Short mmCIF file of C-alpha atoms in Angstrom, two decimals:
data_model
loop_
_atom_site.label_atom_id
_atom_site.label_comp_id
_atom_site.label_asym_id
_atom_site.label_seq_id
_atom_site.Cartn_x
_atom_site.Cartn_y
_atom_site.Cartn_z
CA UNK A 26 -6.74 10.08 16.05
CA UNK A 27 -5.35 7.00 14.08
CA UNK A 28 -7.82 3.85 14.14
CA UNK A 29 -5.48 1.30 11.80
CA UNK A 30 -4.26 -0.28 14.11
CA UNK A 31 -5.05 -1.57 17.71
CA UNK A 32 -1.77 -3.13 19.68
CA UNK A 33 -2.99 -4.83 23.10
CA UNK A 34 -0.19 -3.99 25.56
CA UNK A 35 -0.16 -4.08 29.55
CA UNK A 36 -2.18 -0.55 29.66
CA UNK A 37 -0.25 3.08 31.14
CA UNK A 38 -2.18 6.29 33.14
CA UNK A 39 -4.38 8.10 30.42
CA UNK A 40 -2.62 11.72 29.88
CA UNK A 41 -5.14 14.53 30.29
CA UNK A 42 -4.35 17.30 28.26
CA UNK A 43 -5.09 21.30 29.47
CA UNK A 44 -3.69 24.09 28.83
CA UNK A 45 -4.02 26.88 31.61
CA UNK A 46 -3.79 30.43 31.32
CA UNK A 47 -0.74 31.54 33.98
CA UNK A 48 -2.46 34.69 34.35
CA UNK A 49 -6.23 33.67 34.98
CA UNK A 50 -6.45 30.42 34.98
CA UNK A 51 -8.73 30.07 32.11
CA UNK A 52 -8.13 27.19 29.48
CA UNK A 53 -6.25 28.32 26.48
CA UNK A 54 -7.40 27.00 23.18
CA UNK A 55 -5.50 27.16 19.64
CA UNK A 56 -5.73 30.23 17.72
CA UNK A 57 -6.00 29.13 13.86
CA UNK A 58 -5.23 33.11 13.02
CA UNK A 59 -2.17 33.74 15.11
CA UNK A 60 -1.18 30.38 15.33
CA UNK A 61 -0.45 30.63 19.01
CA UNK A 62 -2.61 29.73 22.23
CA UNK A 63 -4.88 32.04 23.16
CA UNK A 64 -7.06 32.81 26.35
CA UNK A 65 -10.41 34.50 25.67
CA UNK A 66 -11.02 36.06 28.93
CA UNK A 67 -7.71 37.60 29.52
CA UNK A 68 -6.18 37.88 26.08
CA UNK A 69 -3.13 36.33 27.03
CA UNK A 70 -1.20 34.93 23.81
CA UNK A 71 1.47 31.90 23.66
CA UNK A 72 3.38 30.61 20.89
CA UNK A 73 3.24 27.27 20.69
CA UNK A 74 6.90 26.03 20.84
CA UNK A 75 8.75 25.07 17.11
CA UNK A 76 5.52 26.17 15.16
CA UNK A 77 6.38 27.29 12.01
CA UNK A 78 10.23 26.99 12.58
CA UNK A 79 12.67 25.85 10.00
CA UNK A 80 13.27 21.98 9.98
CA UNK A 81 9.94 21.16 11.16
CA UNK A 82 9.01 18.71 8.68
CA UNK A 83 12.29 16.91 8.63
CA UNK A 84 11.60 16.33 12.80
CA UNK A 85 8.55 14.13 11.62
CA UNK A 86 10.10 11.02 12.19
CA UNK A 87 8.44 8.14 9.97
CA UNK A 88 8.15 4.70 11.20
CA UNK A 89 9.35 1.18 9.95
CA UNK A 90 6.02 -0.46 8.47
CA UNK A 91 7.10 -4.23 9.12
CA UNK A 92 8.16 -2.97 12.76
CA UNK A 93 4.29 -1.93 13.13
CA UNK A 94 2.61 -4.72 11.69
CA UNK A 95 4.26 -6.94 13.80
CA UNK A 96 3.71 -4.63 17.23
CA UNK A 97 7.64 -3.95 17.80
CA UNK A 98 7.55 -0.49 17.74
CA UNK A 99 9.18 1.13 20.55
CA UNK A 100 6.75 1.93 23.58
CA UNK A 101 7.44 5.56 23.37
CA UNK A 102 5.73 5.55 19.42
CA UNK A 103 2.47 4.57 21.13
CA UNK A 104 -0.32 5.59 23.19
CA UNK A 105 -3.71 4.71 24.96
CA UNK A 106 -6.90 6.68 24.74
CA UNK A 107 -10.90 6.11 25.23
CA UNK A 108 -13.04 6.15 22.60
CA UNK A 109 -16.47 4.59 22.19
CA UNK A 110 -18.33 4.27 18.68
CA UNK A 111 -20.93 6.97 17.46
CA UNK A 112 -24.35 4.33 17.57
CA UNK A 113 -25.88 6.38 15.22
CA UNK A 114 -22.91 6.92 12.50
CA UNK A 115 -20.15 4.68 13.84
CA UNK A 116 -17.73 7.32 13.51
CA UNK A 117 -14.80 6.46 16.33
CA UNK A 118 -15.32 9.58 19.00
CA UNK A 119 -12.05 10.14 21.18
CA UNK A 120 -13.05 10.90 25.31
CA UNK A 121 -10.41 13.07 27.48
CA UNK A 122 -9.61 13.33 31.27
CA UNK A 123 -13.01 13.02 32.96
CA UNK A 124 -15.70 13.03 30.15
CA UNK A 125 -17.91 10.09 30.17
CA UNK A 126 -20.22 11.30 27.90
CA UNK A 127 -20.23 13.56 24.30
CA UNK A 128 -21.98 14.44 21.05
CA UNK A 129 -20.79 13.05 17.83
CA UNK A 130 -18.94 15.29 16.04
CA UNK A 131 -20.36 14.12 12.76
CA UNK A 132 -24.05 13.59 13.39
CA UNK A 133 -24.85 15.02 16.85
CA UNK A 134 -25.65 11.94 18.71
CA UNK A 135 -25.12 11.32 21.81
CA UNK A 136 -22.48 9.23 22.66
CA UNK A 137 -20.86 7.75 25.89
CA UNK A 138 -17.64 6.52 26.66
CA UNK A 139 -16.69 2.61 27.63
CA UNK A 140 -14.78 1.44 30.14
CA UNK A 141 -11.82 0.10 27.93
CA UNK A 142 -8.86 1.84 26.46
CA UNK A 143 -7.00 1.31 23.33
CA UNK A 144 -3.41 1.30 22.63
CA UNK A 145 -2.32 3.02 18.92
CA UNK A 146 0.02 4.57 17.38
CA UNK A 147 0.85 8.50 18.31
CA UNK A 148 0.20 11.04 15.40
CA UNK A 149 3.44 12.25 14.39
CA UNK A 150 2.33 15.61 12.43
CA UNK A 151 -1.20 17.97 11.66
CA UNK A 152 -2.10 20.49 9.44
CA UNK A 153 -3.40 23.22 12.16
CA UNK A 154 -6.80 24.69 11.49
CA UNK A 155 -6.80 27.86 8.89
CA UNK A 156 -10.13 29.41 9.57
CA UNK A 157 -11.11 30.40 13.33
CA UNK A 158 -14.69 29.63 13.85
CA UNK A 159 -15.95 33.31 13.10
CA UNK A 160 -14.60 33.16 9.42
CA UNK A 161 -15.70 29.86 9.06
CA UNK A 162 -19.31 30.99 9.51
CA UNK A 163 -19.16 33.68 7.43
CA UNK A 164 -18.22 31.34 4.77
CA UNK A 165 -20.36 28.92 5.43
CA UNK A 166 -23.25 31.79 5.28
CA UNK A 167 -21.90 32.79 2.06
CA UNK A 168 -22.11 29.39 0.31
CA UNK A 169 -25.78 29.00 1.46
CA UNK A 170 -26.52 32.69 0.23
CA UNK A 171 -25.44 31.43 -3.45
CA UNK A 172 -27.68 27.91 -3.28
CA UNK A 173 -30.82 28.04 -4.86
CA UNK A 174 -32.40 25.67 -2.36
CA UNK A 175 -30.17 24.59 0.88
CA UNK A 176 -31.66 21.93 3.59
CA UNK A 177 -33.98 24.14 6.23
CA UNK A 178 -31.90 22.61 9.28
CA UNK A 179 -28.70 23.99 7.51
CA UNK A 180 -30.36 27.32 7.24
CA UNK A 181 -31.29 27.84 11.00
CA UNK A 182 -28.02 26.33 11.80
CA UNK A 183 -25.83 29.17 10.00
CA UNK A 184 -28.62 31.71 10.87
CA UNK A 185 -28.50 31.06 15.17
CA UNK A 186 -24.82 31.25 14.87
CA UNK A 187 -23.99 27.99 16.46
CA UNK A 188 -20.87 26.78 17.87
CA UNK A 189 -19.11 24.94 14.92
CA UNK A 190 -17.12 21.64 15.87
CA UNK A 191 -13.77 20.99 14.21
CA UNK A 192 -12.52 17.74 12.93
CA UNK A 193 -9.31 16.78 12.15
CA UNK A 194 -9.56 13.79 9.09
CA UNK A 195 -6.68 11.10 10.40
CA UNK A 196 -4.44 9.44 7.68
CA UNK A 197 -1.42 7.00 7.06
CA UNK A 198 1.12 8.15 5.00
CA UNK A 199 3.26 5.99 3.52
CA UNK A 200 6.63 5.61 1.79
CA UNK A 201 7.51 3.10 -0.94
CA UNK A 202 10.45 2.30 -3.19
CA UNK A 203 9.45 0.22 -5.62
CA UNK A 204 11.09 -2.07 -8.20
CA UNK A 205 9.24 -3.73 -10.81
CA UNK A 206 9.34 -6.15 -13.82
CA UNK A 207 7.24 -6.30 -16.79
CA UNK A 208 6.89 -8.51 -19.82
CA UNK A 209 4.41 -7.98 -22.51
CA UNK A 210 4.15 -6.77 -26.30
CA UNK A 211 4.50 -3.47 -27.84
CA UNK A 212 2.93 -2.08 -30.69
CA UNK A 213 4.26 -0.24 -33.67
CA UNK A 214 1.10 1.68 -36.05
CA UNK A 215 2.67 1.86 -40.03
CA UNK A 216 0.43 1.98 -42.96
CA UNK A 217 0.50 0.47 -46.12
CA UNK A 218 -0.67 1.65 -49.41
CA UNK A 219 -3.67 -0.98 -51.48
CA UNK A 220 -5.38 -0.57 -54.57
CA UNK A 221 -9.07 -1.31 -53.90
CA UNK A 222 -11.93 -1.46 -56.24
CA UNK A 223 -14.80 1.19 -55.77
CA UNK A 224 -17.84 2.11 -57.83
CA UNK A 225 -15.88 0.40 -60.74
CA UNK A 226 -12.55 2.08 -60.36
CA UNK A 227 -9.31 1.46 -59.08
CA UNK A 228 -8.49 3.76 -56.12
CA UNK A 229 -5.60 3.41 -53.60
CA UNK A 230 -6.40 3.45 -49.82
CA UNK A 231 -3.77 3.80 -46.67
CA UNK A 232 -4.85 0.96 -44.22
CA UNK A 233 -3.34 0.85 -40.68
CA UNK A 234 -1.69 -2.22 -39.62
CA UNK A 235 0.18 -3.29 -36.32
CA UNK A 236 3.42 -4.50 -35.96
CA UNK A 237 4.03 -6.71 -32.43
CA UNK A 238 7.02 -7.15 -31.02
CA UNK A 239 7.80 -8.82 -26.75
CA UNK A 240 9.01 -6.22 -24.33
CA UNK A 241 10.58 -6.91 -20.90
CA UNK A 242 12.35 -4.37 -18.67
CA UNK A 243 12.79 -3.50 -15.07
CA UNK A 244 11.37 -0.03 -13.68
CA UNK A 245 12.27 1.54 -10.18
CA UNK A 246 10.25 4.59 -8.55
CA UNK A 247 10.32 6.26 -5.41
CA UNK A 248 6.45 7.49 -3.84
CA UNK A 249 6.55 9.65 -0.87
CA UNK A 250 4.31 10.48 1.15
CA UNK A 251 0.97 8.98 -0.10
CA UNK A 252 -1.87 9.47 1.26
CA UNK A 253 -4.50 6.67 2.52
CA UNK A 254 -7.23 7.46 4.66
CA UNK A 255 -7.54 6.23 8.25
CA UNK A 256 -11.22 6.51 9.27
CA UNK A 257 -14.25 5.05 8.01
CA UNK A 258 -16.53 7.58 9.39
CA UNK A 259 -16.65 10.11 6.36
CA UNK A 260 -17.39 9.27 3.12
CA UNK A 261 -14.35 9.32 0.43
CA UNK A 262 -16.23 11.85 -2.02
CA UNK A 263 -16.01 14.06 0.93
CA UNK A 264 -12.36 13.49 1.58
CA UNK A 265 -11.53 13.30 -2.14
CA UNK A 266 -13.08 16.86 -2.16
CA UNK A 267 -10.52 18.59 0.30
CA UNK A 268 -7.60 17.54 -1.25
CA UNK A 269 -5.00 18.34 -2.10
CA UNK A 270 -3.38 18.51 1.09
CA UNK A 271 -0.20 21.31 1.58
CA UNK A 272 1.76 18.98 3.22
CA UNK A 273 4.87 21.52 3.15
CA UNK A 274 2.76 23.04 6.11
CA UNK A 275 2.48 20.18 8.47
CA UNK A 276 3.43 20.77 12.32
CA UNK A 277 4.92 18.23 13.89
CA UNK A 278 1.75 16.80 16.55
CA UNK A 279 1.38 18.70 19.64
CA UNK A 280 -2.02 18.38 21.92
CA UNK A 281 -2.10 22.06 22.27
CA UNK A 282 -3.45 22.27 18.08
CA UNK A 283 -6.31 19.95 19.63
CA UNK A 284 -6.98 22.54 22.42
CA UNK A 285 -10.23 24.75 22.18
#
């Protein structure tokens, strides 16, 4: 999910993610309603284990930067996937188990896997979906039913009631106590009283002056948690648009919020 950094490391077994229902069989897939796993053949439900559960956020361990941009984070903080990049878009598009070959979820195209892998660094937390699919379209229909004029493809998209594909937007965040010195000149306004001569007459006018004087100081601030975006495959306006994030709801990463 995170493309900022590539670590070339002697290379471990790919890990295949799937979820099986233990009473049919069937895959399970993430349920963005109940929050659990959910079969739709059998309607067997599963919670997925520590969602929602006090202390969640504080289990999000964050990692030393200097430790990762010099590749000496512990082997247990990475991992290696397949991924191949979307000709048509150049979005990165992430290949599981078996699959060799995929659409693009951004543009459609089809796209098909290399024969490397790449080592990065593990996700440590998600926002799971909100919407399930079905609610998703009927928003989506809604929006298009209050546009005046709407692309035709995006019409005949919403009206055949096609599968929708969800993305999940990958950022850094980071952590930074700062201390900082400054040196410059402030500014004071006054005013001051003159006797001017108009239209033959004395007359008294306030005129704003500016009174300089050197500054210098040291200022200390804590930022947590900001935000930087790690892809390159949507544009910022669109990013820019979903924010803010509720970060007081992120999950610490599972693969099971990826299922379905």
């Amino acid at each position: 999910m995170i493309d900022a950094i590539h670590l070339e490391e002697p290379r471990s077994p790919e890990e295949e993610h799937r979820f099986p229902c233990p009473q049919c069989g069937a895959d399970l897939r993430f349920d963005a309603d109940s929050g659990q796993m959910m079969c739709d053949h059998c309607g067997y439900g599963e919670v997925i284990e520590g969602h929602g559960g006090q202390g969640r956020i504080e289990g999000i361990r964050e990692l030393d930067f200097r430790a990762a941009l010099d590749a000496q984070l512990p082997e247990a903080e990475m991992e290696e996937l397949r991924f191949a990049s979307c000709p048509n878009c150049g979005a990165h598009v992430e290949f599981d188990g078996a699959v060799h070959a995929t659409e693009c979820p951004f543009c459609a195209t089809p796209v098909v896997a290399d024969t490397g892998a790449h080592r990065q660094i593990k996700p440590k937390g998600l926002l799971p979906f909100g919407l399930e699919e079905r609610e998703a379209h009927k928003r989506m229909n809604n929006w298009l039913g209050r546009l005046w004029f709407a692309p035709n493809g995006l019409q005949d998209y919403a009206r055949k009631g096609r599968k929708m594909t969800g993305i999940y937007v990958p950022y850094w965040t980071f952590d930074a106590d700062t201390k900082s010195g400054y040196r410059g000149e402030r500014g004071t306004v006054y005013y001051v009283t003159k006797t001017v001569r108009r239209d033959g007459k004395n007359v008294q006018v306030r005129e704003q002056k500016i009174r300089w004087r050197p500054k210098s100081g040291r200022v200390a601030r804590f930022f947590d948690d900001v935000l930087v975006l790690a892809s390159k495959s949507l544009p910022k306006k669109y990013t820019q648009a979903l924010e803010p994030w509720d970060l007081a709801a992120l999950e610490p990463y599972r693969p099971e919020y990826l299922a379905g």
